[in-house]
Coordinates of N, CA and C in Angstrom, one line a residue:
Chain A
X1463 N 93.2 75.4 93.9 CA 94.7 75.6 93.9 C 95.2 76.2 95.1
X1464 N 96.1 75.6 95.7 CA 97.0 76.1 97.1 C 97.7 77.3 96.7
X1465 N 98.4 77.8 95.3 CA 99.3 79.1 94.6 C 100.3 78.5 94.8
X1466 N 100.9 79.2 95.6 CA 102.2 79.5 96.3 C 102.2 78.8 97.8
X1467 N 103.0 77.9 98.2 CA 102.9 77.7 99.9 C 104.5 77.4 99.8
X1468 N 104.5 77.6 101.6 CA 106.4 77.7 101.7 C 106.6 77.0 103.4
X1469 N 107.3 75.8 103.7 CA 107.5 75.3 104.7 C 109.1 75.4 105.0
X1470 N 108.9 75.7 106.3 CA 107.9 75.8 107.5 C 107.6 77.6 107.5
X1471 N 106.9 77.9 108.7 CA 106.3 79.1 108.5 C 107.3 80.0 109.6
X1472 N 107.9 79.0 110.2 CA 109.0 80.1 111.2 C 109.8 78.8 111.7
X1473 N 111.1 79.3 112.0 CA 112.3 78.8 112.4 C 113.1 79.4 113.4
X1474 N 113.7 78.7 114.2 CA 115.0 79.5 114.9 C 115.8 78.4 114.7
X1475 N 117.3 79.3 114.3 CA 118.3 77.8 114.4 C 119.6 79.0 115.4
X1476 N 120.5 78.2 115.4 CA 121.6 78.7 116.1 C 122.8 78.8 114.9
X1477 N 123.4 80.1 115.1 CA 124.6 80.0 114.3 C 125.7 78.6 114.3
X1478 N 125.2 78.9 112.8 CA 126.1 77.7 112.0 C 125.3 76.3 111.5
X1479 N 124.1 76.2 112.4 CA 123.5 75.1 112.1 C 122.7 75.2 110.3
X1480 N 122.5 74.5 109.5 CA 121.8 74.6 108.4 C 120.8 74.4 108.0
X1481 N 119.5 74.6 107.5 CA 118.1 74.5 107.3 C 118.2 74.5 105.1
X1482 N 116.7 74.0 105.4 CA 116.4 74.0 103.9 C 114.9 74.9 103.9
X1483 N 114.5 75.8 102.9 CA 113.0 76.0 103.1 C 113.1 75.7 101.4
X1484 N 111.5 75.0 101.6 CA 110.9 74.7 100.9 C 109.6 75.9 100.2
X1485 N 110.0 75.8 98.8 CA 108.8 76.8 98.7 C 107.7 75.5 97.3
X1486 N 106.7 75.7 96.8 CA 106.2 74.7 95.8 C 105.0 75.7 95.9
X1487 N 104.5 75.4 94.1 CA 103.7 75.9 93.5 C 103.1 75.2 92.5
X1488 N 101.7 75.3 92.4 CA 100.9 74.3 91.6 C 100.1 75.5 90.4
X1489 N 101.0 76.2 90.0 CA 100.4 76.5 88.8 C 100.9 76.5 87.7
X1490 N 102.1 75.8 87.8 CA 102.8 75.7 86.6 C 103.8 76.5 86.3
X1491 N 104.1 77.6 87.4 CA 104.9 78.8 86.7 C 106.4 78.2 86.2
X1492 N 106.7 78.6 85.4 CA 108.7 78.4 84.5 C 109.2 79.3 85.8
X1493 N 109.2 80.8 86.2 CA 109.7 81.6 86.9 C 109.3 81.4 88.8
X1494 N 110.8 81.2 89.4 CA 110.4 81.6 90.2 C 111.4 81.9 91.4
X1495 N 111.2 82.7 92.4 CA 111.7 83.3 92.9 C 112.2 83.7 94.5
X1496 N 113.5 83.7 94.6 CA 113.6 84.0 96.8 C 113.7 84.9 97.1
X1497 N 113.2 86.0 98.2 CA 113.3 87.2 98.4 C 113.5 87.0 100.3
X1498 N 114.2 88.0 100.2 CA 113.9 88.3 101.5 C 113.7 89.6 101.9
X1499 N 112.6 89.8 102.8 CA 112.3 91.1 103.5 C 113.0 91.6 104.9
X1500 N 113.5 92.6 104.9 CA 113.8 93.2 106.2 C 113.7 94.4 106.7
X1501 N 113.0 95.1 107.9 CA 112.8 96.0 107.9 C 113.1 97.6 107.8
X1502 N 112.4 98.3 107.1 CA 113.1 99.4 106.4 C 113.6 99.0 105.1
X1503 N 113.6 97.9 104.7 CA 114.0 97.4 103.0 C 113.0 96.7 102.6
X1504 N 113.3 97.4 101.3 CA 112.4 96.3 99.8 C 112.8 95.0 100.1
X1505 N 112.0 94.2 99.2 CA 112.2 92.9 99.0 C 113.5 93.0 98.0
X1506 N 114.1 92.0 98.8 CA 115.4 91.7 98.0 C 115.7 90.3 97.3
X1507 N 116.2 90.0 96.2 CA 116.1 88.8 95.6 C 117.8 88.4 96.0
X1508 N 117.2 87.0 96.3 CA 118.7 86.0 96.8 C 118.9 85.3 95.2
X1509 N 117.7 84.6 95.2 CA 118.1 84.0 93.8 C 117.0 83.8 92.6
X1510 N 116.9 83.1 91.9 CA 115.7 82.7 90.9 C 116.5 81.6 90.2
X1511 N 114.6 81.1 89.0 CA 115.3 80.1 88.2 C 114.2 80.2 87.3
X1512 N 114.6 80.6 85.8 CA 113.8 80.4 85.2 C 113.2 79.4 84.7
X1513 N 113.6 78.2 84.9 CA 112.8 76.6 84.7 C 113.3 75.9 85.1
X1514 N 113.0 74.8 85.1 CA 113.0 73.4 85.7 C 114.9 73.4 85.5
X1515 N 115.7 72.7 86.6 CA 117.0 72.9 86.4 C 118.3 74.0 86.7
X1516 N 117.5 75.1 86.3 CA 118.2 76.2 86.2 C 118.0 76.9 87.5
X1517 N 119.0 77.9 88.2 CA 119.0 79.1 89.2 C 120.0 79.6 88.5
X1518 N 120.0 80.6 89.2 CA 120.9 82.3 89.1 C 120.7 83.0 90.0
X1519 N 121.7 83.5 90.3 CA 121.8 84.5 91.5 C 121.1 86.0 91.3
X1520 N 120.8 86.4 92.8 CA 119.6 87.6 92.6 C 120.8 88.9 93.1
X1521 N 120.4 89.5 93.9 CA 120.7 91.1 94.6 C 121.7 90.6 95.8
X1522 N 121.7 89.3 96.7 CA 122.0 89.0 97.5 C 121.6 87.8 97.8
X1523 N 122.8 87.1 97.2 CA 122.9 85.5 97.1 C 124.2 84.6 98.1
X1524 N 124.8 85.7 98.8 CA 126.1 85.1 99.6 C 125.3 84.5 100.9
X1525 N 125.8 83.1 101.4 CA 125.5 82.4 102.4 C 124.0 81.7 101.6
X1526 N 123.8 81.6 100.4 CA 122.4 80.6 100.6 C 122.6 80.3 98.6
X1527 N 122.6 78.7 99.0 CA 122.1 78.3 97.5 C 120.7 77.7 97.4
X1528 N 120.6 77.4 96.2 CA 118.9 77.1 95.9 C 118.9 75.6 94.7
X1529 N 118.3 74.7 94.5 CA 118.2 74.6 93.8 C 116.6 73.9 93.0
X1530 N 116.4 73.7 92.2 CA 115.4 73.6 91.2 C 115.4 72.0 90.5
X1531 N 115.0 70.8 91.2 CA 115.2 69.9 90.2 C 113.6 69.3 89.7
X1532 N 112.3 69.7 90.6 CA 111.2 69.9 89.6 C 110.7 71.5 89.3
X1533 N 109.8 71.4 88.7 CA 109.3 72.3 88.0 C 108.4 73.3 89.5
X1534 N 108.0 72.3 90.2 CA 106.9 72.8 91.2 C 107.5 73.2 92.6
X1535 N 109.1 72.8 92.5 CA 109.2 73.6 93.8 C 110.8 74.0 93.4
X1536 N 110.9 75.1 94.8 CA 112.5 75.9 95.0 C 112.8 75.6 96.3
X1537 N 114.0 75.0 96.1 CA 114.3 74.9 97.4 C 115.6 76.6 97.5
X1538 N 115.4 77.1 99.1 CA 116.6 77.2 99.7 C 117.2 77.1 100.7
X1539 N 118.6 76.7 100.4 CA 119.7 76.4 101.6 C 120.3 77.3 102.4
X1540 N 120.4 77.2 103.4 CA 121.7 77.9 104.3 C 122.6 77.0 104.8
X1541 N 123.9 77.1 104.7 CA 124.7 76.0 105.3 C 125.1 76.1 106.2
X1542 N 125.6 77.8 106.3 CA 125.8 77.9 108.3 C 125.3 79.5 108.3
X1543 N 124.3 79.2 108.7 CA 123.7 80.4 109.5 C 124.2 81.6 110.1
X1544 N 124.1 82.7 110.0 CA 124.5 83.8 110.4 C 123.4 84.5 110.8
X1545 N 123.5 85.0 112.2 CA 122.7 86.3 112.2 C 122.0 86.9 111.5
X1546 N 122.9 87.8 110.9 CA 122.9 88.9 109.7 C 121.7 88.1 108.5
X1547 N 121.4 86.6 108.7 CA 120.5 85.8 108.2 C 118.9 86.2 108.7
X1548 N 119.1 86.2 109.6 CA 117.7 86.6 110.3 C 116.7 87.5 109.3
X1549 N 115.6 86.8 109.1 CA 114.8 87.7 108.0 C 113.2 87.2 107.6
X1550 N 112.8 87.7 106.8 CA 111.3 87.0 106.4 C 112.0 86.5 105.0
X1551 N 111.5 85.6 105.1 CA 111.7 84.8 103.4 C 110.5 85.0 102.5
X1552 N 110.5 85.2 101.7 CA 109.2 85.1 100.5 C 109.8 83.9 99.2
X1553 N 108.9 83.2 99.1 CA 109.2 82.4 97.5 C 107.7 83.7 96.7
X1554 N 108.3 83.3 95.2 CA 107.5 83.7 94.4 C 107.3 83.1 93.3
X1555 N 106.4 83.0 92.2 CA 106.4 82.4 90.8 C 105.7 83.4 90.4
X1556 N 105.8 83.1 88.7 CA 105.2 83.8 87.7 C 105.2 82.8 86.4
X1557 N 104.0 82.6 85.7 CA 104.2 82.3 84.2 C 104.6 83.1 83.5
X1558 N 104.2 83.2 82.1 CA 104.8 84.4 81.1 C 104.6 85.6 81.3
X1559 N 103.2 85.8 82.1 CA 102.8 87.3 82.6 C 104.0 87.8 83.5
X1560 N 103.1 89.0 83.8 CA 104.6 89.6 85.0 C 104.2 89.4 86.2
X1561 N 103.3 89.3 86.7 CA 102.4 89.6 87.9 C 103.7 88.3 88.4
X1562 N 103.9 88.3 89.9 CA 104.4 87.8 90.7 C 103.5 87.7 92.0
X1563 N 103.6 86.1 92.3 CA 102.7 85.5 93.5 C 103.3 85.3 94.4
X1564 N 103.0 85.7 95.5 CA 103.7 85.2 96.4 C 103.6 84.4 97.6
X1565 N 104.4 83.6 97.8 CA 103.8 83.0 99.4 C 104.0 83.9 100.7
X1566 N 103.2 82.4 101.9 CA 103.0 83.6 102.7 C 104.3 83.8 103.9
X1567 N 105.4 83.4 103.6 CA 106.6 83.7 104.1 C 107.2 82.7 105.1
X1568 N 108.1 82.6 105.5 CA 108.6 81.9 106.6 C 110.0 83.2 107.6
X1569 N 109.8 83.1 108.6 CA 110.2 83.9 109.8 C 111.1 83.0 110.0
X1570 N 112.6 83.3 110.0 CA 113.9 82.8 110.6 C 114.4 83.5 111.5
X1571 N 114.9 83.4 112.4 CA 115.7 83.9 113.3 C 116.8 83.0 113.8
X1572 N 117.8 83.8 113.3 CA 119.4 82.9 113.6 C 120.0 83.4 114.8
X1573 N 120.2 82.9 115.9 CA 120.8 83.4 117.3 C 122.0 83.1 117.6
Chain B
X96 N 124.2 103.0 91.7 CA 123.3 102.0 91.5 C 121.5 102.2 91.5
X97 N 120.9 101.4 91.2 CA 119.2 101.6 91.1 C 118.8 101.7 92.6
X98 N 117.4 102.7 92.7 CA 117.4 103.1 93.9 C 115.7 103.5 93.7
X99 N 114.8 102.5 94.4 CA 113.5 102.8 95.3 C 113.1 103.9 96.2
X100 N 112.4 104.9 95.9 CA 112.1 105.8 97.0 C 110.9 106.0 97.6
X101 N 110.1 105.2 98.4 CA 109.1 105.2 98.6 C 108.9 105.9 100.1
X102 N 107.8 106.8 100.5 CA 107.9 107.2 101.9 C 107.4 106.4 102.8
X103 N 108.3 106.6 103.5 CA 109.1 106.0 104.9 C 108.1 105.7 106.4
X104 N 107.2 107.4 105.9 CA 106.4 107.6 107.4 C 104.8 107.0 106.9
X105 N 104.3 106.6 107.7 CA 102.8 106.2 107.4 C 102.2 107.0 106.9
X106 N 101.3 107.2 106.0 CA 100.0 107.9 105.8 C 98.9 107.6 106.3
X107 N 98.1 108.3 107.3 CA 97.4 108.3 107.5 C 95.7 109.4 107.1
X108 N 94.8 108.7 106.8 CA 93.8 109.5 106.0 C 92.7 109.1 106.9
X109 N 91.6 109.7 106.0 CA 90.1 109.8 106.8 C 89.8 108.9 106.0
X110 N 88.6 108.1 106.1 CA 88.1 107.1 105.1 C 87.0 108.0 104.5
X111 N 86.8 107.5 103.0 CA 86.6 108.3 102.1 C 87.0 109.5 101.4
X112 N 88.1 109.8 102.2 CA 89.5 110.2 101.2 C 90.4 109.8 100.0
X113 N 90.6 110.4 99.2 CA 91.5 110.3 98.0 C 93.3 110.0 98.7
X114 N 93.9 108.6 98.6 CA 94.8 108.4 99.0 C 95.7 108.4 98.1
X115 N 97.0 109.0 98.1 CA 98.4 109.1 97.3 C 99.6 108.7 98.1
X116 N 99.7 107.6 97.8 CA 101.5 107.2 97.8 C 102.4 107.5 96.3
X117 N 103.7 107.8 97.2 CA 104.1 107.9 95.8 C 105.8 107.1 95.5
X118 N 106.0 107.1 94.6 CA 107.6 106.2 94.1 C 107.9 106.7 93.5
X119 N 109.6 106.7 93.5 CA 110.9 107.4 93.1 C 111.3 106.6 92.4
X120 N 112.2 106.8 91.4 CA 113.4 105.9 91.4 C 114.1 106.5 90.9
X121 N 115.5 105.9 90.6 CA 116.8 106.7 89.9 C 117.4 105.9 89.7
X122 N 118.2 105.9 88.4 CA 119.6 105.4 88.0 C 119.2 103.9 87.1
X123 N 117.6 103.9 86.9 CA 117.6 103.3 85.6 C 116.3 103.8 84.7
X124 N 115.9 103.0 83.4 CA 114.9 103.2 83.0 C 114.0 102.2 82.9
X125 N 112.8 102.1 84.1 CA 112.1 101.0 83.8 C 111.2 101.2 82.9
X126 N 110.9 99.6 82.3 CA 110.2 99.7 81.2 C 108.7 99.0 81.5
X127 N 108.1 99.2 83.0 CA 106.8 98.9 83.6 C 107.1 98.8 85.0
X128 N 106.2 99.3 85.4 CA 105.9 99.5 86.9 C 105.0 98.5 87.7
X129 N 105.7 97.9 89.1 CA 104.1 97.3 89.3 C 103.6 97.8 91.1
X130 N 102.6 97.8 91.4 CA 102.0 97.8 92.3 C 101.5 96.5 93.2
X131 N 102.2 96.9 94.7 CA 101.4 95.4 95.3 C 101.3 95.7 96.6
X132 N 100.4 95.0 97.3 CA 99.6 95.3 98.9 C 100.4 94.4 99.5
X133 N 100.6 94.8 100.6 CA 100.9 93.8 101.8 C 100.3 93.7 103.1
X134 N 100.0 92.8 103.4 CA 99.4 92.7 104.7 C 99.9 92.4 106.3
X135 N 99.8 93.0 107.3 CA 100.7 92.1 107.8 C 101.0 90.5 108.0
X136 N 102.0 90.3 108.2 CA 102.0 88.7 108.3 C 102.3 87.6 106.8
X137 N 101.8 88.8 105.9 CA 101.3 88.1 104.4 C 102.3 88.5 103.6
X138 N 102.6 87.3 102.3 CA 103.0 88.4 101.5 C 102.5 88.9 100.7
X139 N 103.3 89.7 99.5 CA 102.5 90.8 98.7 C 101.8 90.3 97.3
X140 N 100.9 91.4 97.3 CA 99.9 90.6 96.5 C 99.7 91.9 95.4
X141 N 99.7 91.5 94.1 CA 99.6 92.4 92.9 C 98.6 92.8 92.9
X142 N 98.4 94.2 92.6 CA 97.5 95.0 92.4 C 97.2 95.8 90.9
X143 N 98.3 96.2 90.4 CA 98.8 97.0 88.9 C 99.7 97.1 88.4
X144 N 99.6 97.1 87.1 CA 100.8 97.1 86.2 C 100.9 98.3 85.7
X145 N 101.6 99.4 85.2 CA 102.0 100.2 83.9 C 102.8 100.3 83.6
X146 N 103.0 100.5 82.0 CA 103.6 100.5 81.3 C 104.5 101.7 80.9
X147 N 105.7 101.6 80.3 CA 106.4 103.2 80.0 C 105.7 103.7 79.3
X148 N 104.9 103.3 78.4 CA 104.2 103.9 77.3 C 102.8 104.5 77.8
X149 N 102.9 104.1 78.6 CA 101.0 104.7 79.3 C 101.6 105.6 80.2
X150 N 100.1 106.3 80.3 CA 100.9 107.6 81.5 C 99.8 106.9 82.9
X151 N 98.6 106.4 82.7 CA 97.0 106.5 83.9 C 97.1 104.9 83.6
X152 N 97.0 104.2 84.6 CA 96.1 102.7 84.7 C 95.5 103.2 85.8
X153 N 94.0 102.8 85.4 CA 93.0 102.1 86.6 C 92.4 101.1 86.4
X154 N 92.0 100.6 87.9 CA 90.8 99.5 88.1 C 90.4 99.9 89.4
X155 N 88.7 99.8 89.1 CA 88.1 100.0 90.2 C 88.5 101.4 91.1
X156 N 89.2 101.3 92.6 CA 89.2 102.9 93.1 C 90.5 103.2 93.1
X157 N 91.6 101.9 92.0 CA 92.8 102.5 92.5 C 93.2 102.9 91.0
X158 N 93.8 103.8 90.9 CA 94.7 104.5 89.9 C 96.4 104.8 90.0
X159 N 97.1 104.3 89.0 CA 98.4 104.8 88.8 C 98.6 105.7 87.7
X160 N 99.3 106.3 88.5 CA 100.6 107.5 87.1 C 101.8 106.9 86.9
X161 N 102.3 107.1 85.9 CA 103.8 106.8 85.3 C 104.5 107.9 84.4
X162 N 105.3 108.6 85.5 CA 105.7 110.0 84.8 C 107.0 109.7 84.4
X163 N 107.5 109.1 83.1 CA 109.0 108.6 83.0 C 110.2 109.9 83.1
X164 N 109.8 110.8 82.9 CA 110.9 112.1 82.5 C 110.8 112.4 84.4
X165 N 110.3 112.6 84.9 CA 110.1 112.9 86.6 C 110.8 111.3 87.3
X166 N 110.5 110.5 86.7 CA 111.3 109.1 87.2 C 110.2 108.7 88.6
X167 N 108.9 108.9 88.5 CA 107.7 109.0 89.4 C 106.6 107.8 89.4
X168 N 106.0 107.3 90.2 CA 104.8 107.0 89.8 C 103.9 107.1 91.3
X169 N 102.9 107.3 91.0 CA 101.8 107.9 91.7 C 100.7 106.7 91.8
X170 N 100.3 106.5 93.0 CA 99.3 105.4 93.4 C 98.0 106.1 94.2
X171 N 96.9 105.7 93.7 CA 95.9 106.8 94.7 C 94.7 105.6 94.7
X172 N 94.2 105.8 95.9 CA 92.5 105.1 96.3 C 91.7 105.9 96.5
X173 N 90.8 106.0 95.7 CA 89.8 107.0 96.0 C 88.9 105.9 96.6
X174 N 88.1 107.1 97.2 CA 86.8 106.7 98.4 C 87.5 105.9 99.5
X175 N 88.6 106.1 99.9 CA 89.3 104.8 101.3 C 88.2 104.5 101.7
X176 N 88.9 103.4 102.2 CA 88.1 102.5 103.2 C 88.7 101.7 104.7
X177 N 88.6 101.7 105.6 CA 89.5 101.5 106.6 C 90.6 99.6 106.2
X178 N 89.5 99.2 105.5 CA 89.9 97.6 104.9 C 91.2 98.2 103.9
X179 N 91.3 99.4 103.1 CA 92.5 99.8 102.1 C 93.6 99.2 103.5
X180 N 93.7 99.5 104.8 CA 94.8 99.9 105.2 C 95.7 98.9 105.2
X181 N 97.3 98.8 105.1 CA 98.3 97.9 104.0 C 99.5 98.9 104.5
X182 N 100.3 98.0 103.6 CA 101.5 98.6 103.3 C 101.3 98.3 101.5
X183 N 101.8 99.2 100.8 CA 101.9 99.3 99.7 C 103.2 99.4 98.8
X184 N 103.6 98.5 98.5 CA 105.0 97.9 97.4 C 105.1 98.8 96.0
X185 N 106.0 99.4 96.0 CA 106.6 99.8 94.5 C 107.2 98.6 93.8
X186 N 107.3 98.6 92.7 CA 108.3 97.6 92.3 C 109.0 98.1 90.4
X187 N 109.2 98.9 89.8 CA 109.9 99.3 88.7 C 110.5 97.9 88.7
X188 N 110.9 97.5 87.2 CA 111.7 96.7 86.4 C 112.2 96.8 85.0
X189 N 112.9 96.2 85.3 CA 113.6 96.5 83.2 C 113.8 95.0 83.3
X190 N 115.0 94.3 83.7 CA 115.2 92.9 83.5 C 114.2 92.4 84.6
X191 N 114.6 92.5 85.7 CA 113.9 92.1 86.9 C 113.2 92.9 87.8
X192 N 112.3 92.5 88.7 CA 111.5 93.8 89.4 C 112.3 93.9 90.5
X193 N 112.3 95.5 91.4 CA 113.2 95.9 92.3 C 112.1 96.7 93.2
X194 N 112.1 96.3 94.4 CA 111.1 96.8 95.0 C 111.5 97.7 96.2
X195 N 110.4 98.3 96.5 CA 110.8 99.5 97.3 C 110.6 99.3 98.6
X196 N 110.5 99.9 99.9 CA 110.6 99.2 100.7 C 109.0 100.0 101.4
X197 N 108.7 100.2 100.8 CA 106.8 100.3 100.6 C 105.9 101.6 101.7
X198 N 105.4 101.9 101.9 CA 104.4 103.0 102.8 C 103.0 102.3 102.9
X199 N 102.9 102.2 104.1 CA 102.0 101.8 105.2 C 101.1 103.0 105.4
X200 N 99.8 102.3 105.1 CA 98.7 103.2 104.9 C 97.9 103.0 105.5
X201 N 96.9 104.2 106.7 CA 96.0 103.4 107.6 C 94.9 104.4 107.4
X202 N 93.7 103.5 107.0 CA 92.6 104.7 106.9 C 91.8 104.8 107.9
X203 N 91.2 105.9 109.0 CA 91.0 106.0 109.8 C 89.3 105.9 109.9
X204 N 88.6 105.5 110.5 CA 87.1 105.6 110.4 C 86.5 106.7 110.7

């Protein structure tokens, strides 16, 4: 089993331009989850979805949607980039348990 | 609003010391706690769960407290090991987990 994996593993784009990251997981999880890290802060949730179809907004969801149309992956979007974007991304899943997996991030930098 | 208080400054220990990080929170009532390592470069990776109703989880050399009236929980490695060294994630939850922005722990040889 691969878990969690999330492409690409780093980026630079230039303000305004748009990217997609890709996160996918092969263990079947219903839950799963975008976070981003920045330094001096917790992990912060942009968004989630509890199954196949579904998202919902997290802690900090302005400038990026997501969406869910299999089971095995999350996508998310930026449409025009901002600075203030610049960050580590984390995808995450979970089955019913709570424990939360995480991938191993992707590094953006918006200039 | 809900608020993570994890320290800020590194800890650093001797190896084979008893290590304590510790978490805060305020302004809700979580109903389980979880613990997770981070590596650099990586992301975080679960270590423990507890529950409101428990006060001690262990496995192996790591142990948590869960003091709900103090709004606390306590993380310790006994015997370090210079391989412990990490940053270490709080994460309290009631609906969703909310995580702390973690203490970086380096055990020295």
């Amino acid at each position: 089993n691969a878990g969690v994996t999330q492409t690409p593993k780093f980026r630079v784009l230039k303000t305004g331009q748009s990217m997609t990251l890709l996160c996918a997981q092969d263990m079947n999880h219903e839950y799963m989850y975008w976070y981003r890290q920045d330094p001096g802060m917790g992990l912060r949730l942009i968004h989630y979805s509890v199954g196949e179809g579904t998202t919902a907004k997290g802690e900090v969801p302005d400038g990026y949607n997501v969406s869910r149309l299999k089971k095995q992956n999350f996508l998310l979007g930026l449409e025009s980039a901002a600075p203030s974007q610049t960050s580590v991304y984390f995808c995450a899943s979970r089955a019913g348990a709570i424990e939360q997996f995480f991938g191993p991030g992707t590094r953006l930098t918006v200039l | 609003s809900q608020k993570i208080e994890q320290n800020s400054e590194a800890l650093n220990i001797q190896e084979g010391k008893t290590a304590t990080l510790t978490c805060n929170y305020t302004n809700y009532s979580p109903a389980y706690l979880q613990w997770y390592r981070q590596d650099p470069g990586r992301g975080p990776v679960f270590l423990l769960l507890i529950r409101e109703n428990e006060k001690e989880k262990r496995k192996e050399r790591l142990k948590v407290t869960f003091d709900t009236t103090l709004k606390q929980s306590l993380f310790h490695i006994t015997a370090s090991q210079p391989a412990d060294s990490a940053t270490y994630l709080c994460a309290p939850a009631y609906n969703k987990l909310i995580f702390g922005a973690g203490t970086r722990l380096a055990v020295h040889p």
